[in-house]
């Protein structure tokens, strides 16, 4: 059975940057409170006419270029997003059209902030079983569209962006293992409590925004990340000291620091983008990965752990020999 290996990464951030100071002008918050509680300094926000698929396509093109492949080699697109362009078709199909890809299959995955790692899990299994040879896995989000900009408890936390990888069948080891979990009993801990099947317009007047119990999410995230890290390392007989990099979901600096501490990993070995990207949901991990690959921190042959958690609740990890 072939291995599956990341052969190219790409990302995109919208041009507009909104700082904590900018938010001070519209809600009762402060730069100091946001930085202390979350580590966030600013976030990128999509332009009014910029859609999730637009950002996804730019990130995808950059990943395709880095991989040095022809776009027609892509035989599967797995797109992680919780902010699709349309109710249907899937944003993956819209990306397929915009990239001019003529064959294969494309579909979306909805696991919110864990979506990209869920997508990697699916892509990895397709490649291992011969169902696909070259998979474009994308995480892209316009979270700004589901944030209530008057709610200070959530408005300060999120941002927009996209990240992508090309995963290809290979003789060389790449993805070592993937692990995905969910616990639907925690549905209301973090959710947008409206949707199509409830008669969206009737119940919320078209205003569907994120509602969150921040304290519970925080506690659950720290314990889930600890558990999935143990599952991943123990399952592969790998000691935490063998890890070169931790690429965690970028939600809160305090959650990231707690995860790094559990590994005894110095912060220099942890990729952090939450300070300038905020939480871009499914885009956060591929964005962080691409930045650390392009600036030369993550090198070929190094071992990295990707860790995500999000609404569902969902949590996921991938151990990867880059
Ligand atoms: N600016 C200023 N004050 C704020 C604020 C803001 N943006 N948001 C909340 N506050 C206030 C609260 O009203 C509360 O005031 P009170 O003590 O007078 O009631 C106080 O700050 C403390 O609120 P609390 O919610 O206890 O703060 P916290 O230390 O738990 O931090 C979060 C809040 C949201 C930053 C933190 O819980 C968190 O990061 N949770 C995880 C969220 C997450 O990652 N979600 C996405 C998962 S994918």
Tab-separated table of C-alpha atoms and ligand atoms in Angstrom:
chain	number	residue	atom	x	y	z
A	1	UNK	CA	0.000	0.000	0.000
A	2	UNK	CA	1.374	3.429	-0.846
A	3	UNK	CA	2.154	6.079	1.726
A	4	UNK	CA	0.588	9.522	1.510
A	5	UNK	CA	2.875	12.527	1.674
A	6	UNK	CA	2.485	16.302	1.706
A	7	UNK	CA	4.220	17.549	-1.462
A	8	UNK	CA	3.128	21.202	-1.387
A	9	UNK	CA	1.521	23.771	0.905
A	10	UNK	CA	-0.141	27.134	0.268
A	11	UNK	CA	-2.138	29.760	2.116
A	12	UNK	CA	-3.925	33.070	1.763
A	13	UNK	CA	-4.959	35.859	4.108
A	14	UNK	CA	-7.309	38.696	3.140
A	15	UNK	CA	-5.759	42.128	2.806
A	16	UNK	CA	-7.806	43.906	5.475
A	17	UNK	CA	-6.348	43.736	8.989
A	18	UNK	CA	-8.456	44.591	12.045
A	19	UNK	CA	-6.434	45.251	15.206
A	20	UNK	CA	-7.594	44.997	18.811
A	21	UNK	CA	-7.420	48.792	18.921
A	22	UNK	CA	-9.866	48.927	15.998
A	23	UNK	CA	-12.295	46.739	17.983
A	24	UNK	CA	-12.010	49.060	21.009
A	25	UNK	CA	-13.813	51.654	18.899
A	26	UNK	CA	-16.912	49.473	18.388
A	27	UNK	CA	-17.241	47.183	21.451
A	28	UNK	CA	-16.508	47.395	25.184
A	29	UNK	CA	-13.119	45.662	25.137
A	30	UNK	CA	-9.429	46.500	25.326
A	31	UNK	CA	-6.258	45.501	23.526
A	32	UNK	CA	-4.812	44.510	26.903
A	33	UNK	CA	-7.757	42.180	27.785
A	34	UNK	CA	-7.657	40.464	24.383
A	35	UNK	CA	-3.878	39.970	24.411
A	36	UNK	CA	-3.810	38.697	28.001
A	37	UNK	CA	-6.706	36.232	27.638
A	38	UNK	CA	-6.078	35.020	24.075
A	39	UNK	CA	-2.684	36.201	22.744
A	40	UNK	CA	-4.474	37.749	19.735
A	41	UNK	CA	-3.254	41.149	18.445
A	42	UNK	CA	-5.080	41.362	15.111
A	43	UNK	CA	-6.993	39.345	12.528
A	44	UNK	CA	-7.549	39.404	8.735
A	45	UNK	CA	-11.092	40.005	7.514
A	46	UNK	CA	-12.410	39.117	4.044
A	47	UNK	CA	-13.618	41.916	1.773
A	48	UNK	CA	-17.402	42.183	1.325
A	49	UNK	CA	-17.236	40.454	-2.068
A	50	UNK	CA	-14.589	37.884	-1.063
A	51	UNK	CA	-15.993	34.395	-0.631
A	52	UNK	CA	-14.604	31.261	1.016
A	53	UNK	CA	-13.986	29.703	-2.430
A	54	UNK	CA	-12.001	32.781	-3.581
A	55	UNK	CA	-9.590	32.422	-0.678
A	56	UNK	CA	-9.467	28.638	-1.056
A	57	UNK	CA	-8.526	28.912	-4.745
A	58	UNK	CA	-5.582	31.240	-4.041
A	59	UNK	CA	-4.275	28.956	-1.266
A	60	UNK	CA	-4.774	25.926	-3.548
A	61	UNK	CA	-2.890	27.529	-6.463
A	62	UNK	CA	0.036	28.278	-4.141
A	63	UNK	CA	0.063	24.659	-2.905
A	64	UNK	CA	-0.123	23.332	-6.490
A	65	UNK	CA	2.794	25.552	-7.507
A	66	UNK	CA	4.852	24.467	-4.492
A	67	UNK	CA	4.139	20.806	-5.321
A	68	UNK	CA	5.143	21.345	-8.959
A	69	UNK	CA	2.175	19.315	-10.215
A	70	UNK	CA	-0.237	19.853	-13.058
A	71	UNK	CA	-3.667	20.868	-11.768
A	72	UNK	CA	-5.270	17.995	-13.749
A	73	UNK	CA	-3.362	15.477	-11.625
A	74	UNK	CA	-5.709	16.300	-8.732
A	75	UNK	CA	-8.245	13.476	-8.557
A	76	UNK	CA	-9.921	14.468	-5.273
A	77	UNK	CA	-10.675	17.736	-3.493
A	78	UNK	CA	-11.540	17.584	0.207
A	79	UNK	CA	-12.618	20.970	1.436
A	80	UNK	CA	-13.018	21.704	5.151
A	81	UNK	CA	-15.250	24.671	5.831
A	82	UNK	CA	-18.045	25.726	8.129
A	83	UNK	CA	-18.698	28.862	6.071
A	84	UNK	CA	-19.518	27.556	2.569
A	85	UNK	CA	-20.288	29.908	-0.330
A	86	UNK	CA	-23.695	28.333	-0.856
A	87	UNK	CA	-26.019	25.852	0.860
A	88	UNK	CA	-25.262	23.703	-2.175
A	89	UNK	CA	-23.309	22.720	-4.180
A	90	UNK	CA	-20.303	22.074	-1.974
A	91	UNK	CA	-17.603	24.736	-1.944
A	92	UNK	CA	-15.233	21.949	-3.057
A	93	UNK	CA	-17.161	21.731	-6.363
A	94	UNK	CA	-16.971	25.517	-6.769
A	95	UNK	CA	-13.197	25.333	-6.189
A	96	UNK	CA	-12.965	22.472	-8.710
A	97	UNK	CA	-14.672	24.673	-11.334
A	98	UNK	CA	-12.534	27.734	-10.552
A	99	UNK	CA	-9.329	25.678	-10.815
A	100	UNK	CA	-10.524	24.168	-14.114
A	101	UNK	CA	-10.144	20.589	-12.868
A	102	UNK	CA	-11.951	18.280	-15.264
A	103	UNK	CA	-12.142	14.917	-13.478
A	104	UNK	CA	-12.165	13.261	-10.099
A	105	UNK	CA	-14.421	14.091	-7.177
A	106	UNK	CA	-14.897	16.974	-4.762
A	107	UNK	CA	-16.775	17.294	-1.487
A	108	UNK	CA	-16.932	19.342	1.710
A	109	UNK	CA	-16.237	18.188	5.246
A	110	UNK	CA	-17.957	19.843	8.193
A	111	UNK	CA	-16.047	19.387	11.447
A	112	UNK	CA	-15.649	23.114	12.159
A	113	UNK	CA	-12.175	23.902	13.590
A	114	UNK	CA	-11.120	20.230	13.366
A	115	UNK	CA	-12.198	20.126	9.711
A	116	UNK	CA	-8.779	20.310	8.084
A	117	UNK	CA	-7.393	17.397	10.125
A	118	UNK	CA	-10.604	15.439	9.409
A	119	UNK	CA	-9.950	16.231	5.727
A	120	UNK	CA	-6.373	14.981	5.976
A	121	UNK	CA	-7.659	11.774	7.599
A	122	UNK	CA	-10.066	11.184	4.699
A	123	UNK	CA	-7.490	12.047	2.026
A	124	UNK	CA	-4.894	9.789	3.662
A	125	UNK	CA	-7.364	6.862	3.675
A	126	UNK	CA	-8.294	7.453	-0.004
A	127	UNK	CA	-4.633	7.334	-0.972
A	128	UNK	CA	-3.841	4.282	1.181
A	129	UNK	CA	-6.696	2.311	-0.402
A	130	UNK	CA	-5.940	3.393	-3.981
A	131	UNK	CA	-9.077	5.563	-4.285
A	132	UNK	CA	-7.037	8.644	-5.183
A	133	UNK	CA	-3.441	9.537	-6.056
A	134	UNK	CA	-3.273	13.314	-5.677
A	135	UNK	CA	-5.580	15.032	-3.215
A	136	UNK	CA	-6.063	18.743	-2.645
A	137	UNK	CA	-7.027	19.249	1.018
A	138	UNK	CA	-8.188	22.748	1.899
A	139	UNK	CA	-9.303	24.562	5.029
A	140	UNK	CA	-10.916	27.926	4.270
A	141	UNK	CA	-13.233	30.151	6.268
A	142	UNK	CA	-15.017	33.487	6.300
A	143	UNK	CA	-15.730	33.349	10.046
A	144	UNK	CA	-16.393	37.091	10.006
A	145	UNK	CA	-19.795	36.324	8.407
A	146	UNK	CA	-20.994	34.279	11.426
A	147	UNK	CA	-19.536	36.525	14.139
A	148	UNK	CA	-21.834	38.970	15.932
A	149	UNK	CA	-19.600	42.047	15.857
A	150	UNK	CA	-21.508	43.482	18.848
A	151	UNK	CA	-20.773	40.430	21.052
A	152	UNK	CA	-17.429	41.051	22.739
A	153	UNK	CA	-17.187	37.491	24.051
A	154	UNK	CA	-16.784	36.091	20.511
A	155	UNK	CA	-16.040	39.039	18.166
A	156	UNK	CA	-12.443	39.358	19.365
A	157	UNK	CA	-11.599	35.699	18.710
A	158	UNK	CA	-12.067	34.977	15.006
A	159	UNK	CA	-10.542	35.818	11.620
A	160	UNK	CA	-10.676	34.777	7.943
A	161	UNK	CA	-8.212	32.913	5.730
A	162	UNK	CA	-7.362	29.739	3.815
A	163	UNK	CA	-4.693	27.048	3.780
A	164	UNK	CA	-4.157	24.055	1.506
A	165	UNK	CA	-1.932	21.046	1.002
A	166	UNK	CA	-1.375	18.619	-1.839
A	167	UNK	CA	-1.246	15.071	-0.540
A	168	UNK	CA	0.171	12.492	-2.935
A	169	UNK	CA	0.743	8.745	-3.054
A	170	UNK	CA	4.430	8.076	-2.385
A	171	UNK	CA	6.982	5.349	-1.690
A	172	UNK	CA	8.270	7.525	1.147
A	173	UNK	CA	6.482	7.778	4.474
A	174	UNK	CA	4.578	11.023	5.076
A	175	UNK	CA	1.415	10.820	7.121
A	176	UNK	CA	2.184	8.347	9.891
A	177	UNK	CA	-1.297	8.240	11.434
A	178	UNK	CA	-4.478	10.276	11.807
A	179	UNK	CA	-6.990	10.255	14.665
A	180	UNK	CA	-10.460	11.803	14.747
A	181	UNK	CA	-13.073	12.057	17.523
A	182	UNK	CA	-16.343	13.773	18.306
A	183	UNK	CA	-18.769	14.137	21.209
A	184	UNK	CA	-22.165	15.357	20.076
A	185	UNK	CA	-23.428	15.647	23.658
A	186	UNK	CA	-21.433	18.896	23.796
A	187	UNK	CA	-23.267	20.381	20.780
A	188	UNK	CA	-24.435	23.517	22.589
A	189	UNK	CA	-21.047	24.375	24.105
A	190	UNK	CA	-20.081	26.052	20.843
A	191	UNK	CA	-22.539	26.493	17.994
A	192	UNK	CA	-24.416	28.693	15.569
A	193	UNK	CA	-27.888	27.732	16.807
A	194	UNK	CA	-29.729	28.229	13.506
A	195	UNK	CA	-29.801	26.410	10.196
A	196	UNK	CA	-31.683	25.597	7.062
A	197	UNK	CA	-33.860	22.765	8.397
A	198	UNK	CA	-35.210	24.905	11.264
A	199	UNK	CA	-36.511	27.577	8.899
A	200	UNK	CA	-33.464	29.838	9.162
A	201	UNK	CA	-35.097	33.202	8.361
A	202	UNK	CA	-38.168	32.616	10.508
A	203	UNK	CA	-36.274	31.924	13.728
A	204	UNK	CA	-33.368	34.336	13.575
A	205	UNK	CA	-34.210	36.907	10.942
A	206	UNK	CA	-31.151	35.847	8.944
A	207	UNK	CA	-28.823	36.711	11.869
A	208	UNK	CA	-27.045	33.420	12.570
A	209	UNK	CA	-24.045	33.975	14.834
A	210	UNK	CA	-21.597	31.986	16.970
A	211	UNK	CA	-22.731	31.275	20.553
A	212	UNK	CA	-20.109	29.874	22.912
A	213	UNK	CA	-19.480	28.897	26.499
A	214	UNK	CA	-15.841	29.979	26.462
A	215	UNK	CA	-14.843	28.542	29.825
A	216	UNK	CA	-16.159	25.051	29.025
A	217	UNK	CA	-14.570	25.076	25.564
A	218	UNK	CA	-11.276	26.091	27.133
A	219	UNK	CA	-11.279	23.266	29.715
A	220	UNK	CA	-12.456	20.633	27.226
A	221	UNK	CA	-9.880	21.713	24.646
A	222	UNK	CA	-6.964	21.321	27.055
A	223	UNK	CA	-8.079	17.856	28.174
A	224	UNK	CA	-8.988	16.612	24.658
A	225	UNK	CA	-5.679	17.788	23.219
A	226	UNK	CA	-3.776	16.049	26.015
A	227	UNK	CA	-5.696	12.803	25.434
A	228	UNK	CA	-5.325	12.768	21.654
A	229	UNK	CA	-1.623	13.549	21.873
A	230	UNK	CA	-1.129	10.510	24.136
A	231	UNK	CA	-3.255	8.346	21.805
A	232	UNK	CA	-1.216	9.453	18.780
A	233	UNK	CA	2.235	9.044	20.290
A	234	UNK	CA	1.472	5.794	22.172
A	235	UNK	CA	-0.212	4.336	19.075
A	236	UNK	CA	3.000	4.829	17.126
A	237	UNK	CA	5.450	3.989	19.935
A	238	UNK	CA	6.887	7.455	19.707
A	239	UNK	CA	8.282	9.433	22.610
A	240	UNK	CA	7.329	13.083	22.911
A	241	UNK	CA	11.024	14.015	22.773
A	242	UNK	CA	11.119	12.667	19.179
A	243	UNK	CA	8.699	15.366	18.015
A	244	UNK	CA	10.282	18.228	16.104
A	245	UNK	CA	7.169	20.408	15.763
A	246	UNK	CA	3.742	20.959	17.202
A	247	UNK	CA	1.332	22.664	14.791
A	248	UNK	CA	-1.772	23.248	16.898
A	249	UNK	CA	-5.151	24.756	16.093
A	250	UNK	CA	-4.785	28.487	16.655
A	251	UNK	CA	-7.616	29.439	19.005
A	252	UNK	CA	-5.988	30.783	22.119
A	253	UNK	CA	-2.345	31.263	23.130
A	254	UNK	CA	-3.049	29.907	26.620
A	255	UNK	CA	-4.423	26.632	25.193
A	256	UNK	CA	-1.384	26.330	22.897
A	257	UNK	CA	1.047	26.982	25.762
A	258	UNK	CA	-0.695	24.367	27.937
A	259	UNK	CA	-0.414	21.780	25.110
A	260	UNK	CA	3.292	22.555	24.573
A	261	UNK	CA	3.959	22.267	28.297
A	262	UNK	CA	2.459	18.771	28.377
A	263	UNK	CA	5.007	17.722	25.732
A	264	UNK	CA	7.864	19.527	27.399
A	265	UNK	CA	8.311	21.206	23.999
A	266	UNK	CA	9.958	24.645	24.068
A	267	UNK	CA	7.778	27.319	22.439
A	268	UNK	CA	10.411	27.662	19.653
A	269	UNK	CA	9.189	24.216	18.471
A	270	UNK	CA	5.539	25.272	18.379
A	271	UNK	CA	4.142	27.088	15.352
A	272	UNK	CA	2.127	30.078	16.567
A	273	UNK	CA	0.059	32.336	14.315
A	274	UNK	CA	-2.878	33.079	16.608
A	275	UNK	CA	-1.347	36.472	17.485
A	276	UNK	CA	-1.826	37.798	13.952
A	277	UNK	CA	-4.474	35.453	12.443
A	278	UNK	CA	-6.811	34.883	15.443
A	279	UNK	CA	-8.971	31.752	15.117
A	280	UNK	CA	-9.573	30.979	11.442
A	281	UNK	CA	-11.310	27.667	12.242
A	282	UNK	CA	-10.551	24.978	9.609
A	283	UNK	CA	-7.983	27.272	7.962
A	284	UNK	CA	-5.857	27.727	11.062
A	285	UNK	CA	-3.664	24.605	10.895
A	286	UNK	CA	-2.889	24.634	7.128
A	287	UNK	CA	-2.184	28.377	7.383
A	288	UNK	CA	0.260	27.850	10.262
A	289	UNK	CA	1.839	24.875	8.484
A	290	UNK	CA	2.380	26.791	5.243
A	291	UNK	CA	3.924	29.754	7.039
A	292	UNK	CA	6.397	27.563	8.934
A	293	UNK	CA	7.283	25.576	5.773
A	294	UNK	CA	7.839	28.710	3.701
A	295	UNK	CA	9.957	30.516	6.304
A	296	UNK	CA	12.183	27.426	6.523
A	297	UNK	CA	11.353	26.338	10.070
A	298	UNK	CA	9.750	22.981	9.168
A	299	UNK	CA	12.189	20.913	7.105
A	300	UNK	CA	11.876	17.692	5.117
A	301	UNK	CA	12.242	14.611	7.313
A	302	UNK	CA	11.096	16.321	10.507
A	303	UNK	CA	8.311	14.852	12.639
A	304	UNK	CA	5.326	17.039	13.442
A	305	UNK	CA	2.078	16.685	15.308
A	306	UNK	CA	-1.021	18.531	14.092
A	307	UNK	CA	-3.708	18.924	16.767
A	308	UNK	CA	-7.181	20.401	16.407
A	309	UNK	CA	-10.365	20.869	18.401
A	310	UNK	CA	-13.619	22.599	17.633
A	311	UNK	CA	-17.385	22.661	17.755
A	312	UNK	CA	-19.193	19.330	17.808
A	313	UNK	CA	-17.268	18.988	19.935
A	314	UNK	CA	-14.682	17.467	17.614
A	315	UNK	CA	-10.979	16.856	18.046
A	316	UNK	CA	-8.342	15.369	15.782
A	317	UNK	CA	-4.623	14.842	15.245
A	318	UNK	CA	-2.166	13.867	12.543
A	319	UNK	CA	1.390	12.657	13.043
A	320	UNK	CA	3.387	13.557	9.951
A	321	UNK	CA	6.925	12.959	8.747
A	322	UNK	CA	7.268	16.056	6.568
B	1	LIG	N1	-13.205	42.322	26.455
B	1	LIG	C1	-13.274	42.638	27.752
B	1	LIG	N2	-13.890	41.896	28.668
B	1	LIG	C2	-14.443	40.756	28.250
B	1	LIG	C3	-14.425	40.347	26.916
B	1	LIG	C4	-13.773	41.193	25.981
B	1	LIG	N3	-13.676	40.890	24.689
B	1	LIG	N4	-15.068	39.174	26.795
B	1	LIG	C5	-15.479	38.842	28.024
B	1	LIG	N5	-15.121	39.790	28.908
B	1	LIG	C6	-15.348	39.842	30.351
B	1	LIG	C7	-16.493	38.966	30.803
B	1	LIG	O1	-17.727	39.628	30.661
B	1	LIG	C8	-16.141	38.724	32.254
B	1	LIG	O2	-16.530	39.858	32.984
B	1	LIG	P1	-17.127	39.706	34.495
B	1	LIG	O3	-16.035	39.070	35.281
B	1	LIG	O4	-17.423	41.110	34.854
B	1	LIG	O5	-18.328	38.827	34.320
B	1	LIG	C9	-14.613	38.677	32.258
B	1	LIG	O6	-14.200	39.313	31.027
B	1	LIG	C10	-14.025	37.279	32.310
B	1	LIG	O7	-14.704	36.497	31.359
B	1	LIG	P2	-14.349	34.969	31.162
B	1	LIG	O8	-15.234	34.403	30.106
B	1	LIG	O9	-14.310	34.265	32.493
B	1	LIG	O10	-12.855	35.085	30.613
B	1	LIG	P3	-11.835	33.932	30.286
B	1	LIG	O11	-10.570	34.160	31.015
B	1	LIG	O12	-12.461	32.570	30.385
B	1	LIG	O13	-11.536	34.194	28.762
B	1	LIG	C11	-12.099	33.386	26.576
B	1	LIG	C12	-12.576	34.111	27.816
B	1	LIG	C13	-13.242	33.308	25.590
B	1	LIG	C14	-10.935	34.146	25.980
B	1	LIG	C15	-11.633	31.946	26.982
B	1	LIG	O14	-12.627	31.323	27.773
B	1	LIG	C16	-11.349	31.100	25.786
B	1	LIG	O15	-10.447	31.362	25.018
B	1	LIG	N6	-12.067	29.987	25.605
B	1	LIG	C17	-11.901	29.145	24.471
B	1	LIG	C18	-12.644	29.726	23.298
B	1	LIG	C19	-12.244	29.071	21.996
B	1	LIG	O16	-11.120	28.722	21.808
B	1	LIG	N7	-13.217	28.932	21.106
B	1	LIG	C20	-13.033	28.401	19.810
B	1	LIG	C21	-12.796	26.950	19.876
B	1	LIG	S1	-12.436	26.282	18.319
